[in-house]
Short mmCIF file of C-alpha atoms and ligand atoms in Angstrom, two decimals:
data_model
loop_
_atom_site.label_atom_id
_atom_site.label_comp_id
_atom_site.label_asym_id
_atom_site.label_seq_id
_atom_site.Cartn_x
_atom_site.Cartn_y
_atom_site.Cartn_z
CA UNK A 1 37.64 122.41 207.11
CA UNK A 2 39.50 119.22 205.67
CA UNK A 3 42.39 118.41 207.46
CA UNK A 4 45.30 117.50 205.47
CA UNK A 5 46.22 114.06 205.46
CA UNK A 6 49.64 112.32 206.14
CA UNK A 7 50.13 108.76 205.29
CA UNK A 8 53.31 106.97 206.31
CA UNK A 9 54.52 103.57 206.83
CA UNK A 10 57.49 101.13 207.85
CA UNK A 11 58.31 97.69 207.44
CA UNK A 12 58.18 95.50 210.95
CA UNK A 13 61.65 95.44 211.43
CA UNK A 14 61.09 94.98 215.13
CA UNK A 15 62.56 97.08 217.82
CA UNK A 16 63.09 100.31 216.57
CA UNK A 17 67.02 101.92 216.76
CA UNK A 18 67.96 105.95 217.01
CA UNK A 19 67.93 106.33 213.40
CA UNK A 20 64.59 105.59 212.60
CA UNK A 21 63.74 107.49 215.32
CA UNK A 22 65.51 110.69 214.06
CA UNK A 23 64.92 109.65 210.91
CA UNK A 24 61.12 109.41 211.05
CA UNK A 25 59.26 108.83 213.80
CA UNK A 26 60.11 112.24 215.49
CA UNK A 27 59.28 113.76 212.57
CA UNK A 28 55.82 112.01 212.71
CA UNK A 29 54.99 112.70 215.83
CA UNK A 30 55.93 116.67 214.92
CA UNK A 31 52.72 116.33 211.97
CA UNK A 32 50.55 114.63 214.80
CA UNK A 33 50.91 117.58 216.97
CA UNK A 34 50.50 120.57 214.11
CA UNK A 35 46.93 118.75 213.88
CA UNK A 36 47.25 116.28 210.41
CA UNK A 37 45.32 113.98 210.50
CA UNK A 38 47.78 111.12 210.14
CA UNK A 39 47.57 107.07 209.20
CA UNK A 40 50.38 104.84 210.21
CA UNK A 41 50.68 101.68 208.38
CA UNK A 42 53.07 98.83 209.38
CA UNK A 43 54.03 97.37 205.66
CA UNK A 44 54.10 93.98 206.12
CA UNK A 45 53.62 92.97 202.90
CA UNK A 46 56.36 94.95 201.57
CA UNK A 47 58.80 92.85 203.73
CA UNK A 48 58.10 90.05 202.12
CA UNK A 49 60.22 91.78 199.51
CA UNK A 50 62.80 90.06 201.24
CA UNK A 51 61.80 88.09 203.76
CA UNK A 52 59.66 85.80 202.36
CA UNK A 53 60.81 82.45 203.07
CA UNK A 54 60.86 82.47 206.76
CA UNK A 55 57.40 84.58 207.77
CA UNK A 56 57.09 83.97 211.71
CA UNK A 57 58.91 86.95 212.77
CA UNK A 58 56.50 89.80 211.04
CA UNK A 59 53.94 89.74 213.89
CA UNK A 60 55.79 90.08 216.52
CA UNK A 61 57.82 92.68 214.83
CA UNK A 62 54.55 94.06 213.58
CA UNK A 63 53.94 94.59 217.56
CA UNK A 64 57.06 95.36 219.00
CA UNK A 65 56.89 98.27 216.06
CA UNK A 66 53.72 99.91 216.92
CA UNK A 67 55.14 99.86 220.72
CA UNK A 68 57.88 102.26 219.76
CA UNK A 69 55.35 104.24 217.64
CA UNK A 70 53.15 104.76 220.58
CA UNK A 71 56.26 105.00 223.08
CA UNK A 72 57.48 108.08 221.10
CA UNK A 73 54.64 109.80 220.73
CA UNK A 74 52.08 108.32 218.38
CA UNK A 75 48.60 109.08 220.22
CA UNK A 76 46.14 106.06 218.78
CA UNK A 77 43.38 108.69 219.79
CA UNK A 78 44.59 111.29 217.13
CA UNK A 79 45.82 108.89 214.37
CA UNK A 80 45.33 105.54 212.78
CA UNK A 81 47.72 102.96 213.56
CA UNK A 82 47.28 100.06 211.18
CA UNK A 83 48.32 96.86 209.13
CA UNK A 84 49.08 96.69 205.62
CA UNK A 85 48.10 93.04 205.14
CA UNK A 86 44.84 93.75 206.99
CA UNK A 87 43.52 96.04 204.78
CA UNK A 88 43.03 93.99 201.58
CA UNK A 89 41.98 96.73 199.65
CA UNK A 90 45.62 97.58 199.14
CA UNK A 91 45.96 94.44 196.97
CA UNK A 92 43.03 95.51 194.56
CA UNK A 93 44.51 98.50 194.06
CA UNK A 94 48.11 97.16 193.89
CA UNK A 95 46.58 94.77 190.74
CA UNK A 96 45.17 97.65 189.17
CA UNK A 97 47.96 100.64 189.18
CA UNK A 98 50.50 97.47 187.83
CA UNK A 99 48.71 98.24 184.42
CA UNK A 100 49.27 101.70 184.70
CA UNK A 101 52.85 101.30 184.45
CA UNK A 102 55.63 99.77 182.60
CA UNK A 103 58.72 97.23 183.43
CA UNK A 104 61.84 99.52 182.14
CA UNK A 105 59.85 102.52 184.33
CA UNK A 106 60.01 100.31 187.50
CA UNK A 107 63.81 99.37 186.95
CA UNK A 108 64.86 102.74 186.02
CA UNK A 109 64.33 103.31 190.03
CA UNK A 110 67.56 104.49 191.66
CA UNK A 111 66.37 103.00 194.96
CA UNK A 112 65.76 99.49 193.66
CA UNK A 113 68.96 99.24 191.69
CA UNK A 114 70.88 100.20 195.26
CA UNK A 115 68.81 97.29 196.87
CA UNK A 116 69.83 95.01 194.19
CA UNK A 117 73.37 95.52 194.36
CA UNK A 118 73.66 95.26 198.03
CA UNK A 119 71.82 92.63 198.11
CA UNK A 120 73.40 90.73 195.48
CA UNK A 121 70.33 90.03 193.50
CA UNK A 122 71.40 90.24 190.22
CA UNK A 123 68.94 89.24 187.76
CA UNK A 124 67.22 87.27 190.43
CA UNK A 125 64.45 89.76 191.36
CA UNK A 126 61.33 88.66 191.99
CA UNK A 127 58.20 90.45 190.16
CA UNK A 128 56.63 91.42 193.50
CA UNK A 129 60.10 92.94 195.10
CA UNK A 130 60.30 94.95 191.15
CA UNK A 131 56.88 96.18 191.80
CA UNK A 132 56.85 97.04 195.28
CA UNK A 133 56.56 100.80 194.89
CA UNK A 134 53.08 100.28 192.99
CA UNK A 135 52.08 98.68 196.57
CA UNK A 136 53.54 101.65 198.02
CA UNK A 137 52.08 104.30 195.58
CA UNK A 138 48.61 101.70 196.42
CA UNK A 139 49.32 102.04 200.01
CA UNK A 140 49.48 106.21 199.44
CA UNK A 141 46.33 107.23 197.16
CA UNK A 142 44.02 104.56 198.90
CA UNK A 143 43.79 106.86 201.71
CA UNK A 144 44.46 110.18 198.92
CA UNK A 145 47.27 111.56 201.28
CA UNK A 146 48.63 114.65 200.63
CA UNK A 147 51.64 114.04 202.58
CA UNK A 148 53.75 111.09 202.73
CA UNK A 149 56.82 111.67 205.06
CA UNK A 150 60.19 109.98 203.81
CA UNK A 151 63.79 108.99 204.30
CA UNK A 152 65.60 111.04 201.07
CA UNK A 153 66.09 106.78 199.62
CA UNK A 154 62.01 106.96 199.51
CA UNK A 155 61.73 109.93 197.04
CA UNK A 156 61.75 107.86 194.19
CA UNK A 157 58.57 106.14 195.03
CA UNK A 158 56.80 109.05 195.47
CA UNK A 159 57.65 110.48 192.40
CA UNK A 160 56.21 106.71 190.69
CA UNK A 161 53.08 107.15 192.75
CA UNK A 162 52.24 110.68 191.52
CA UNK A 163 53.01 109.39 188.35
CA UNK A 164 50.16 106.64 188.59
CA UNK A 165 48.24 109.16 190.01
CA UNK A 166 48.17 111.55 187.07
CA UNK A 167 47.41 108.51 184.68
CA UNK A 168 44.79 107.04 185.94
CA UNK A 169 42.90 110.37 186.47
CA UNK A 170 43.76 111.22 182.78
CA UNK A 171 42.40 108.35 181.93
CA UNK A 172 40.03 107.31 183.79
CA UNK A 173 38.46 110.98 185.62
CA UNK A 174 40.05 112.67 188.14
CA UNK A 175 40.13 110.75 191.50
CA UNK A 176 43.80 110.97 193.05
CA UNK A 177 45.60 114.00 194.54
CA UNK A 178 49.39 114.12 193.90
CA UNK A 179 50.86 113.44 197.45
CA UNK A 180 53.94 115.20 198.29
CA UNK A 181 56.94 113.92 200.06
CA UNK A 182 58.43 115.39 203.23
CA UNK A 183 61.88 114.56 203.44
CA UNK A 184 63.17 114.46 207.17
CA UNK A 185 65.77 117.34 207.24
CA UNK A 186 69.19 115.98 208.95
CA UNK A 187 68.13 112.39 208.80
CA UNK A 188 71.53 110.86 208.32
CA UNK A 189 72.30 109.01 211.41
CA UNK A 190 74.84 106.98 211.48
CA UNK A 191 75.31 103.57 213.02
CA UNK A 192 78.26 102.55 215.97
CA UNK A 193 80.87 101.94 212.74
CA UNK A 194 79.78 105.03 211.11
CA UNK A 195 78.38 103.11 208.14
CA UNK A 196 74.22 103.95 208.06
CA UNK A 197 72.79 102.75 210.86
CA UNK A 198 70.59 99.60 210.31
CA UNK A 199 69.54 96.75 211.73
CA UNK A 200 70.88 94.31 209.25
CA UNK A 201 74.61 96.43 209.70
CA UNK A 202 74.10 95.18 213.59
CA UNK A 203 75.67 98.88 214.18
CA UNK A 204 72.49 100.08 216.09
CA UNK A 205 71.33 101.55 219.50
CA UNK A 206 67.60 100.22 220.20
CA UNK A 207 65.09 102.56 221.81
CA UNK A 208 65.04 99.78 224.30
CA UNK A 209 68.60 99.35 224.97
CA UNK A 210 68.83 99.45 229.25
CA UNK A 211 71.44 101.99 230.14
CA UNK A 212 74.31 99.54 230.63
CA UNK A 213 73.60 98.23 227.02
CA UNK A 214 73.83 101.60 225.76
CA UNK A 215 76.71 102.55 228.12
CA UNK A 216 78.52 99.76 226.17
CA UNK A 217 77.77 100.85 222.81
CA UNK A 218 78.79 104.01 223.06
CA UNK A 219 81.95 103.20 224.70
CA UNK A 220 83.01 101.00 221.29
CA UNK A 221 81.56 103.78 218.84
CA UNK A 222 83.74 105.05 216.16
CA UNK A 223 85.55 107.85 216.93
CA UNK A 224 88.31 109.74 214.73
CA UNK A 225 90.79 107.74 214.55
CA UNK A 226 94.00 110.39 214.23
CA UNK A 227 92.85 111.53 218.08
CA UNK A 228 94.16 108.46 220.44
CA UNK A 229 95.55 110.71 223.29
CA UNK A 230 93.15 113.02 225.09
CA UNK A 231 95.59 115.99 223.76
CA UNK A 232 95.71 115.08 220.13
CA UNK A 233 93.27 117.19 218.50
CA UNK A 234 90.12 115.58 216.95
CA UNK A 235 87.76 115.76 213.56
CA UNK A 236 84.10 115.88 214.94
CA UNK A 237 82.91 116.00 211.57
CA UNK A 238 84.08 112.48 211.01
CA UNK A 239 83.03 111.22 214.29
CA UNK A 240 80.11 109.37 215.13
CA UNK A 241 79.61 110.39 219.09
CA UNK A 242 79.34 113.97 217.48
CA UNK A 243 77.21 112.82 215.25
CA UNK A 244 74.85 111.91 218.01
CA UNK A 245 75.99 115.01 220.80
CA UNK A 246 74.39 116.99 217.24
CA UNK A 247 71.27 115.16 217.77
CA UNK A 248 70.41 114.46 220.98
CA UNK A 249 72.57 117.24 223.34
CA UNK A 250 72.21 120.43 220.96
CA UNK A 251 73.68 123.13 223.65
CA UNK A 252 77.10 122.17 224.02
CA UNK A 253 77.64 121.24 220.64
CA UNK A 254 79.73 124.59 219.92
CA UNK A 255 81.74 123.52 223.71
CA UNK A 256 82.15 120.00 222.34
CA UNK A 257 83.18 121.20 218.76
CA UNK A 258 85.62 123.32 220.14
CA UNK A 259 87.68 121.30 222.43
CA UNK A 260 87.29 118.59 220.69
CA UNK A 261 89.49 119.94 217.96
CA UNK A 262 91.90 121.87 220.12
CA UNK A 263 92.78 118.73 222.21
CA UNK A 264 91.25 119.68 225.46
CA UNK A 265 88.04 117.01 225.41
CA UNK A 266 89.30 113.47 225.35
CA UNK A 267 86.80 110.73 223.65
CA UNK A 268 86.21 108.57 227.15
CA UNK A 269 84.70 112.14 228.96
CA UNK A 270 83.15 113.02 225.52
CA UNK A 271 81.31 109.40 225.22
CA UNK A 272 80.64 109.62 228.86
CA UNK A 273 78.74 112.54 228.66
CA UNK A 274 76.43 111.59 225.43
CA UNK A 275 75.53 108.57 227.16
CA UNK A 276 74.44 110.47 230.18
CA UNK A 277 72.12 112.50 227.65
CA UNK A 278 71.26 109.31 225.90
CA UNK A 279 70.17 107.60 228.98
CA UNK A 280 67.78 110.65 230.34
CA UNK A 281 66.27 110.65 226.62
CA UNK A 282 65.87 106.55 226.47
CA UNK A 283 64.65 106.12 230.09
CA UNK A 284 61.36 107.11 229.62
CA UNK A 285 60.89 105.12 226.43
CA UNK A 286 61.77 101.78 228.78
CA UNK A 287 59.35 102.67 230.66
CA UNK A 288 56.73 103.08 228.63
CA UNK A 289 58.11 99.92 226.53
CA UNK A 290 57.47 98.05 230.09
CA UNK A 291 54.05 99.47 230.58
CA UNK A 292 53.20 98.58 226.93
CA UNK A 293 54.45 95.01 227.05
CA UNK A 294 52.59 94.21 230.28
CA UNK A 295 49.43 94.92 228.45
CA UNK A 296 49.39 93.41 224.67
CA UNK A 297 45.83 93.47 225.02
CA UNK A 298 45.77 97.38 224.87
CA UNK A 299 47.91 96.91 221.46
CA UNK A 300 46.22 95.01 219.66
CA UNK A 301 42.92 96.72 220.73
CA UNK A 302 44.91 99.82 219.15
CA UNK A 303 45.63 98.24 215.86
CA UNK A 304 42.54 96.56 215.44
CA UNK A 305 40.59 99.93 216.03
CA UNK A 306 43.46 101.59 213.36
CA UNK A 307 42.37 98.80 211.17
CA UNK A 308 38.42 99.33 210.94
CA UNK A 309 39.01 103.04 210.63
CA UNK A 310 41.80 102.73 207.50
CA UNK A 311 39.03 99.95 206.24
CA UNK A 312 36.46 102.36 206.15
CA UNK A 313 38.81 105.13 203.94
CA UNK A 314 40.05 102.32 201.83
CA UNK A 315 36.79 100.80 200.98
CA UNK A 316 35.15 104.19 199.97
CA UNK A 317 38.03 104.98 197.60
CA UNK A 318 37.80 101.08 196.12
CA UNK A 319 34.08 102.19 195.20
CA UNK A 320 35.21 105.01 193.64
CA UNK A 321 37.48 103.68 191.20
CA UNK A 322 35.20 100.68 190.47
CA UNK A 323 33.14 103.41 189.47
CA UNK A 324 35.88 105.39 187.41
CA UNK A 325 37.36 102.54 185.83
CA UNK A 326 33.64 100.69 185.46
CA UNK A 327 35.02 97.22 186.07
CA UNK A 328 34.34 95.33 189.19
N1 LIG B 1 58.87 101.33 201.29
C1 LIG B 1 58.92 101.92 202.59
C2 LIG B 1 60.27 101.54 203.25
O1 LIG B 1 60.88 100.58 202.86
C3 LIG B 1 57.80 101.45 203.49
C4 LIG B 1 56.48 101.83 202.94
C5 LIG B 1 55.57 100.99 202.39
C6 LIG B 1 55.92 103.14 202.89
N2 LIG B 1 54.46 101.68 202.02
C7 LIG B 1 54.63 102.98 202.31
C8 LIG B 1 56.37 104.39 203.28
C9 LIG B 1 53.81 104.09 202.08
C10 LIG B 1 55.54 105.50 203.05
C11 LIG B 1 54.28 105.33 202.47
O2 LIG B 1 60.68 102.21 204.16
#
């Protein structure tokens, strides 16, 4: 039998933080393990979105990315770890679904008007950072996923690509499936200053942060601030160290909730004990970082295998719309 496919993907960003581990990755390795047969694609080309002037960073974030795919989980023996910009085929395709679609359509897109307001872009968006989700609806049906797993801020794209989808097989034959998303249930993590955490914020915790790092972090987290004296009675749902006791120390999250609000758990013990749980979760991940980073050789070996196997999908779909469309 056909195994389903999953296809997902995320920019180089470079070291990975807790939220796009709890946020995605986790959930990735989950599908890995109930037996999909998964693709992971490091979008390069979609950073230069934004990114374009200054390019020399996206390799070694492309590489210090798939290390913290592989540390949590990711098993290069079950699934295809890959580059975007590697497999051209992407851009063919790309070319071709921009036809399919029209200019209001793409700035209709909840998600890109959020990007262009916090980024101040005004009118000033270029044609490629407007069309990026036709790359990414490209980057989907190329390999005719049936799963794509997202942040909620993604949804919108996949709703474009089945769109694309149903229009070229109406007018061309029937070629694409209509991939559906999987949002990651409790995603929202939020950063040190409770604002989302992301890397441009600078409100992270790295998968790589060494205990004391962390230790420090944690200590200057947000924290309700109407609870200053260990009796004064506290919010959790406002508080950010809950936020991560929910995630990463489940069993004494009724304990914690408790005596947090009746006054009896002061923030210093409360901190002091997440980062105890943080540090046995993040100590194997150093680890493995170290084990990784003393032997590049193995990574790229991984991604360049990852990259002749997503070739070989791409370049039999390519033939296949050739054929459907007859041109090329
Ligand atoms: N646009 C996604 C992001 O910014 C990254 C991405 C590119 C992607 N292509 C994809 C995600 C295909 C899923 C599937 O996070």
């Amino acid at each position: 039998m056909k195994k389903d496919r999953v296809l997902s993907g995320m920019q180089p960003t470079g070291k990975l933080h807790l939220g796009n581990y709890v946020g995605a990755l986790e959930n990735w390795v989950k599908l890995q393990d109930e037996g999909y047969q998964n693709f992971h694609m490091v979008a390069d080309w979609h950073t230069l979105t934004v990114d374009y002037e200054d390019t020399r960073q996206i390799h070694p974030n492309t590489l210090d990315v798939v290390i913290d795919w592989l540390c949590a989980g990711i098993d290069p023996e079950k699934s295809v770890v890959f580059v975007q910009s590697r497999v051209k085929e992407h851009a063919e395709l790309h070319l071709l679904f921009s036809m399919l679609i029209t200019v209001p359509r793409l700035q209709r897109n909840p998600t890109l008007k959020e990007r262009i307001k916090d980024l101040h872009l005004g009118k000033n968006i270029s044609y490629g950072h407007l069309g990026y989700p036709v790359l990414q609806a490209a980057d989907i049906l190329i390999y005719k996923a049936d799963y794509v797993p997202v942040g909620e801020d993604q949804m919108p794209h996949i709703e474009l690509t089945r769109e694309i989808a149903r229009r070229f097989n109406y007018l061309y034959g029937n070629l694409f499936p209509e991939p559906e998303g999987l949002v990651t249930p409790f995603s929202r993590m939020p950063g040190l200053d409770g604002r989302k955490m992301s890397k441009s914020l600078g409100n992270t915790i790295l998968l790589s942060d060494p205990p004391e790092v962390l230790t420090q972090k944690v200590m200057s987290a947000f924290t309700d601030p109407e609870k200053i004296r260990l009796g004064d009675p506290g919010h959790p749902e406002i508080c950010v160290v809950f936020a991560y006791h929910r995630n990463f120390n489940q069993p004494e999250i009724p304990e914690i909730e408790r005596d947090c609000r009746n006054g009896k758990l002061g923030c210093v013990a409360c901190k002091k004990n997440l980062i105890q749980k943080l540090i046995a979760f993040l100590e194997p991940w150093g680890e493995k970082r170290r084990y990784y980073e003393d032997r590049m050789d193995e990574i790229e070996g991984i991604i360049e295998a990852g990259i002749e196997e997503a070739r070989q999908v791409a370049r039999a779909t390519m033939d296949e719309v050739r054929e459907t469309m007859k041109i090329g």
